[in-house]
mmCIF file of C-alpha atoms and ligand atoms in Angstrom:
data_model
loop_
_atom_site.group_PDB
_atom_site.id
_atom_site.type_symbol
_atom_site.label_atom_id
_atom_site.label_comp_id
_atom_site.label_asym_id
_atom_site.label_seq_id
_atom_site.Cartn_x
_atom_site.Cartn_y
_atom_site.Cartn_z
ATOM 1 C CA MET A 1 -8.512 17.702 -4.527
ATOM 2 C CA ALA A 2 -9.085 15.771 -7.777
ATOM 3 C CA ALA A 3 -10.323 12.257 -7.509
ATOM 4 C CA LEU A 4 -8.867 9.336 -9.324
ATOM 5 C CA ASN A 5 -10.602 6.210 -10.492
ATOM 6 C CA GLY A 6 -9.246 2.901 -9.569
ATOM 7 C CA LYS A 7 -10.192 -0.890 -10.135
ATOM 8 C CA CYS A 8 -9.052 -4.488 -10.190
ATOM 9 C CA LEU A 9 -8.397 -6.382 -13.331
ATOM 10 C CA CYS A 10 -12.004 -7.628 -13.758
ATOM 11 C CA GLY A 11 -13.726 -4.488 -12.521
ATOM 12 C CA GLY A 12 -15.499 -6.220 -9.682
ATOM 13 C CA VAL A 13 -13.890 -3.842 -7.246
ATOM 14 C CA SER A 14 -13.891 -0.177 -8.348
ATOM 15 C CA PHE A 15 -13.541 2.963 -6.278
ATOM 16 C CA THR A 16 -12.229 6.607 -6.277
ATOM 17 C CA VAL A 17 -9.561 8.063 -4.099
ATOM 18 C CA ALA A 18 -7.992 11.539 -3.745
ATOM 19 C CA ALA A 19 -5.214 12.067 -6.236
ATOM 20 C CA PRO A 20 -1.899 11.414 -4.291
ATOM 21 C CA THR A 21 0.881 13.788 -3.491
ATOM 22 C CA HIS A 22 3.659 11.120 -3.083
ATOM 23 C CA LEU A 23 3.845 7.402 -3.126
ATOM 24 C CA ASP A 24 5.333 4.912 -0.641
ATOM 25 C CA SER A 25 7.118 1.515 -1.450
ATOM 26 C CA CYS A 26 7.675 -1.606 0.609
ATOM 27 C CA HIS A 27 10.109 -4.301 0.086
ATOM 28 C CA CYS A 28 9.104 -6.515 2.878
ATOM 29 C CA ALA A 29 8.677 -10.227 2.227
ATOM 30 C CA ASP A 30 4.931 -10.116 2.765
ATOM 31 C CA CYS A 31 4.454 -7.290 0.429
ATOM 32 C CA ARG A 32 6.522 -9.044 -2.197
ATOM 33 C CA ARG A 33 4.743 -12.287 -1.859
ATOM 34 C CA TRP A 34 1.159 -10.577 -2.065
ATOM 35 C CA SER A 35 2.086 -8.139 -4.804
ATOM 36 C CA GLY A 36 4.617 -10.289 -6.789
ATOM 37 C CA GLY A 37 7.194 -7.814 -6.646
ATOM 38 C CA PRO A 38 8.008 -4.638 -4.575
ATOM 39 C CA ASN A 39 4.801 -2.882 -3.343
ATOM 40 C CA ILE A 40 4.111 0.682 -4.497
ATOM 41 C CA SER A 41 1.113 2.328 -2.825
ATOM 42 C CA LEU A 42 -0.756 5.624 -2.040
ATOM 43 C CA ASP A 43 -0.295 6.489 1.582
ATOM 44 C CA PHE A 44 -3.333 5.991 3.906
ATOM 45 C CA SER A 45 -6.365 7.338 2.112
ATOM 46 C CA ALA A 46 -10.198 7.413 2.294
ATOM 47 C CA VAL A 47 -11.544 5.289 -0.501
ATOM 48 C CA ASP A 48 -14.951 5.678 -1.947
ATOM 49 C CA PHE A 49 -16.140 2.457 -3.194
ATOM 50 C CA LYS A 50 -18.407 2.271 -6.418
ATOM 51 C CA SER A 51 -18.269 -1.540 -6.214
ATOM 52 C CA ASP A 52 -16.879 -3.921 -3.508
ATOM 53 C CA LYS A 53 -18.811 -6.873 -4.633
ATOM 54 C CA THR A 54 -15.653 -9.193 -5.159
ATOM 55 C CA LEU A 55 -13.534 -7.549 -2.485
ATOM 56 C CA ALA A 56 -12.025 -9.912 0.347
ATOM 57 C CA TRP A 57 -9.663 -9.339 3.053
ATOM 58 C CA PHE A 58 -6.670 -11.453 4.360
ATOM 59 C CA GLN A 59 -5.168 -10.922 7.699
ATOM 60 C CA ASN A 60 -1.436 -11.560 7.529
ATOM 61 C CA SER A 61 -0.316 -10.058 10.757
ATOM 62 C CA ASP A 62 -1.570 -9.096 14.249
ATOM 63 C CA TRP A 63 -2.174 -5.625 13.096
ATOM 64 C CA ALA A 64 -2.997 -5.385 9.472
ATOM 65 C CA GLU A 65 -5.023 -7.068 6.594
ATOM 66 C CA ARG A 66 -4.821 -6.841 2.911
ATOM 67 C CA GLY A 67 -7.801 -6.422 0.341
ATOM 68 C CA PHE A 68 -7.965 -8.265 -2.883
ATOM 69 C CA CYS A 69 -10.216 -9.113 -5.641
ATOM 70 C CA LYS A 70 -11.508 -12.759 -4.996
ATOM 71 C CA THR A 71 -12.346 -13.066 -8.682
ATOM 72 C CA CYS A 72 -9.309 -11.859 -10.674
ATOM 73 C CA GLY A 73 -6.698 -11.877 -7.766
ATOM 74 C CA SER A 74 -5.650 -8.178 -7.958
ATOM 75 C CA SER A 75 -3.941 -6.823 -4.884
ATOM 76 C CA LEU A 76 -5.491 -3.666 -3.924
ATOM 77 C CA PHE A 77 -5.530 -2.372 -0.326
ATOM 78 C CA TYR A 78 -3.872 -2.608 3.005
ATOM 79 C CA ARG A 79 -5.576 -1.468 6.222
ATOM 80 C CA LEU A 80 -5.046 -1.542 10.036
ATOM 81 C CA ILE A 81 -7.296 -3.768 12.015
ATOM 82 C CA GLU A 82 -7.898 -1.176 14.700
ATOM 83 C CA ASP A 83 -8.871 1.455 11.962
ATOM 84 C CA HIS A 84 -10.676 0.594 8.858
ATOM 85 C CA SER A 85 -11.417 4.235 7.757
ATOM 86 C CA LYS A 86 -8.289 4.575 5.667
ATOM 87 C CA MET A 87 -6.240 2.277 3.543
ATOM 88 C CA THR A 88 -3.187 2.206 1.517
ATOM 89 C CA VAL A 89 -4.033 1.679 -2.050
ATOM 90 C CA CYS A 90 -1.783 -0.240 -4.545
ATOM 91 C CA ALA A 91 -0.707 2.332 -7.242
ATOM 92 C CA GLY A 92 -1.097 -0.123 -10.015
ATOM 93 C CA ALA A 93 -4.780 -0.291 -9.493
ATOM 94 C CA VAL A 94 -5.178 3.631 -9.763
ATOM 95 C CA ASP A 95 -5.614 5.437 -13.193
ATOM 96 C CA GLY A 96 -4.156 8.860 -13.954
ATOM 97 C CA ILE A 97 -1.451 9.343 -11.222
ATOM 98 C CA SER A 98 0.368 12.501 -12.124
ATOM 99 C CA ASP A 99 4.041 12.296 -13.678
ATOM 100 C CA ASP A 100 4.912 14.736 -10.777
ATOM 101 C CA VAL A 101 4.073 12.254 -8.099
ATOM 102 C CA LYS A 102 7.229 10.259 -6.972
ATOM 103 C CA ILE A 103 7.945 7.560 -4.435
ATOM 104 C CA THR A 104 9.414 9.447 -1.428
ATOM 105 C CA LYS A 105 10.016 6.367 0.900
ATOM 106 C CA GLU A 106 11.152 2.794 0.735
ATOM 107 C CA PHE A 107 10.137 0.833 3.568
ATOM 108 C CA PHE A 108 11.950 -2.488 4.878
ATOM 109 C CA ILE A 109 14.885 -1.820 2.926
ATOM 110 C CA GLU A 110 16.816 -4.618 4.856
ATOM 111 C CA GLN A 111 14.587 -7.214 3.413
ATOM 112 C CA LYS A 112 14.810 -5.838 -0.364
ATOM 113 C CA PRO A 113 16.431 -8.830 -2.547
ATOM 114 C CA ALA A 114 19.613 -7.999 -4.408
ATOM 115 C CA PHE A 115 17.999 -8.576 -7.796
ATOM 116 C CA TYR A 116 16.304 -5.214 -8.006
ATOM 117 C CA ASP A 117 16.921 -1.559 -7.050
ATOM 118 C CA PHE A 118 14.849 1.592 -7.399
ATOM 119 C CA ALA A 119 16.843 4.452 -9.056
ATOM 120 C CA GLY A 120 17.090 7.785 -7.502
ATOM 121 C CA GLU A 121 17.565 9.122 -3.989
ATOM 122 C CA ARG A 122 14.850 9.054 -1.267
ATOM 123 C CA GLU A 123 14.381 8.131 2.244
ATOM 124 C CA ARG A 124 15.113 4.413 2.873
ATOM 125 C CA LEU A 125 13.954 2.992 6.200
ATOM 126 C CA THR A 126 14.454 -0.386 7.876
ATOM 127 C CA GLY A 127 11.617 -2.301 9.435
ATOM 128 C CA ALA A 128 12.670 -1.095 12.846
ATOM 129 C CA GLU A 129 12.710 2.377 11.709
ATOM 130 C CA VAL A 130 9.244 2.024 10.067
ATOM 131 C CA PHE A 131 7.778 0.839 13.362
ATOM 132 C CA ALA A 132 9.383 3.636 15.240
ATOM 133 C CA LEU A 133 8.022 6.296 13.018
ATOM 134 C CA TYR A 134 4.378 4.935 13.193
ATOM 135 C CA SER A 135 4.437 4.396 16.816
ATOM 136 C CA ALA A 136 5.857 7.939 17.387
ATOM 137 C CA GLU A 137 2.985 9.323 15.205
ATOM 138 C CA GLU A 138 0.315 7.542 17.258
ATOM 139 C CA ASP A 139 1.872 8.885 20.612
ATOM 140 C CA SER A 140 1.791 12.480 19.342
HETATM 141 ZN ZN1 ZN B 1 -11.213 -8.229 -9.896
HETATM 142 ZN ZN1 ZN B 2 5.421 -4.529 3.289
#
């Protein structure tokens, strides 16, 4: 699968990641505070770092932490504390995502503010449905 390049605003963090087949989005309050708006990201992926010299992590929940550039402030990654091997990647940091790639899920729809909506039809899950989905995957 083709690899795409990604980087933060200042270039202190740069990486490659496999070209995504779909994107996810999250409307939760933490994602919006972190991203400055709704978060759109590549699903959990293996990231190959070219440079991580300005990468820092902030743990915002009991189960996950968020990676950002400590020089330029770009929001970049989300990973589970129990498994650092894969992380979601903010779509805005990745170059060359194909026009064929669409957002297929909206997470935490009940936390979405009224002042924006994503056009089009796709799966929209509440926070409770998101937790049920991922704990079911862990059990299987
Ligand atoms: Zn940076
Ligand atoms: Zn979120």
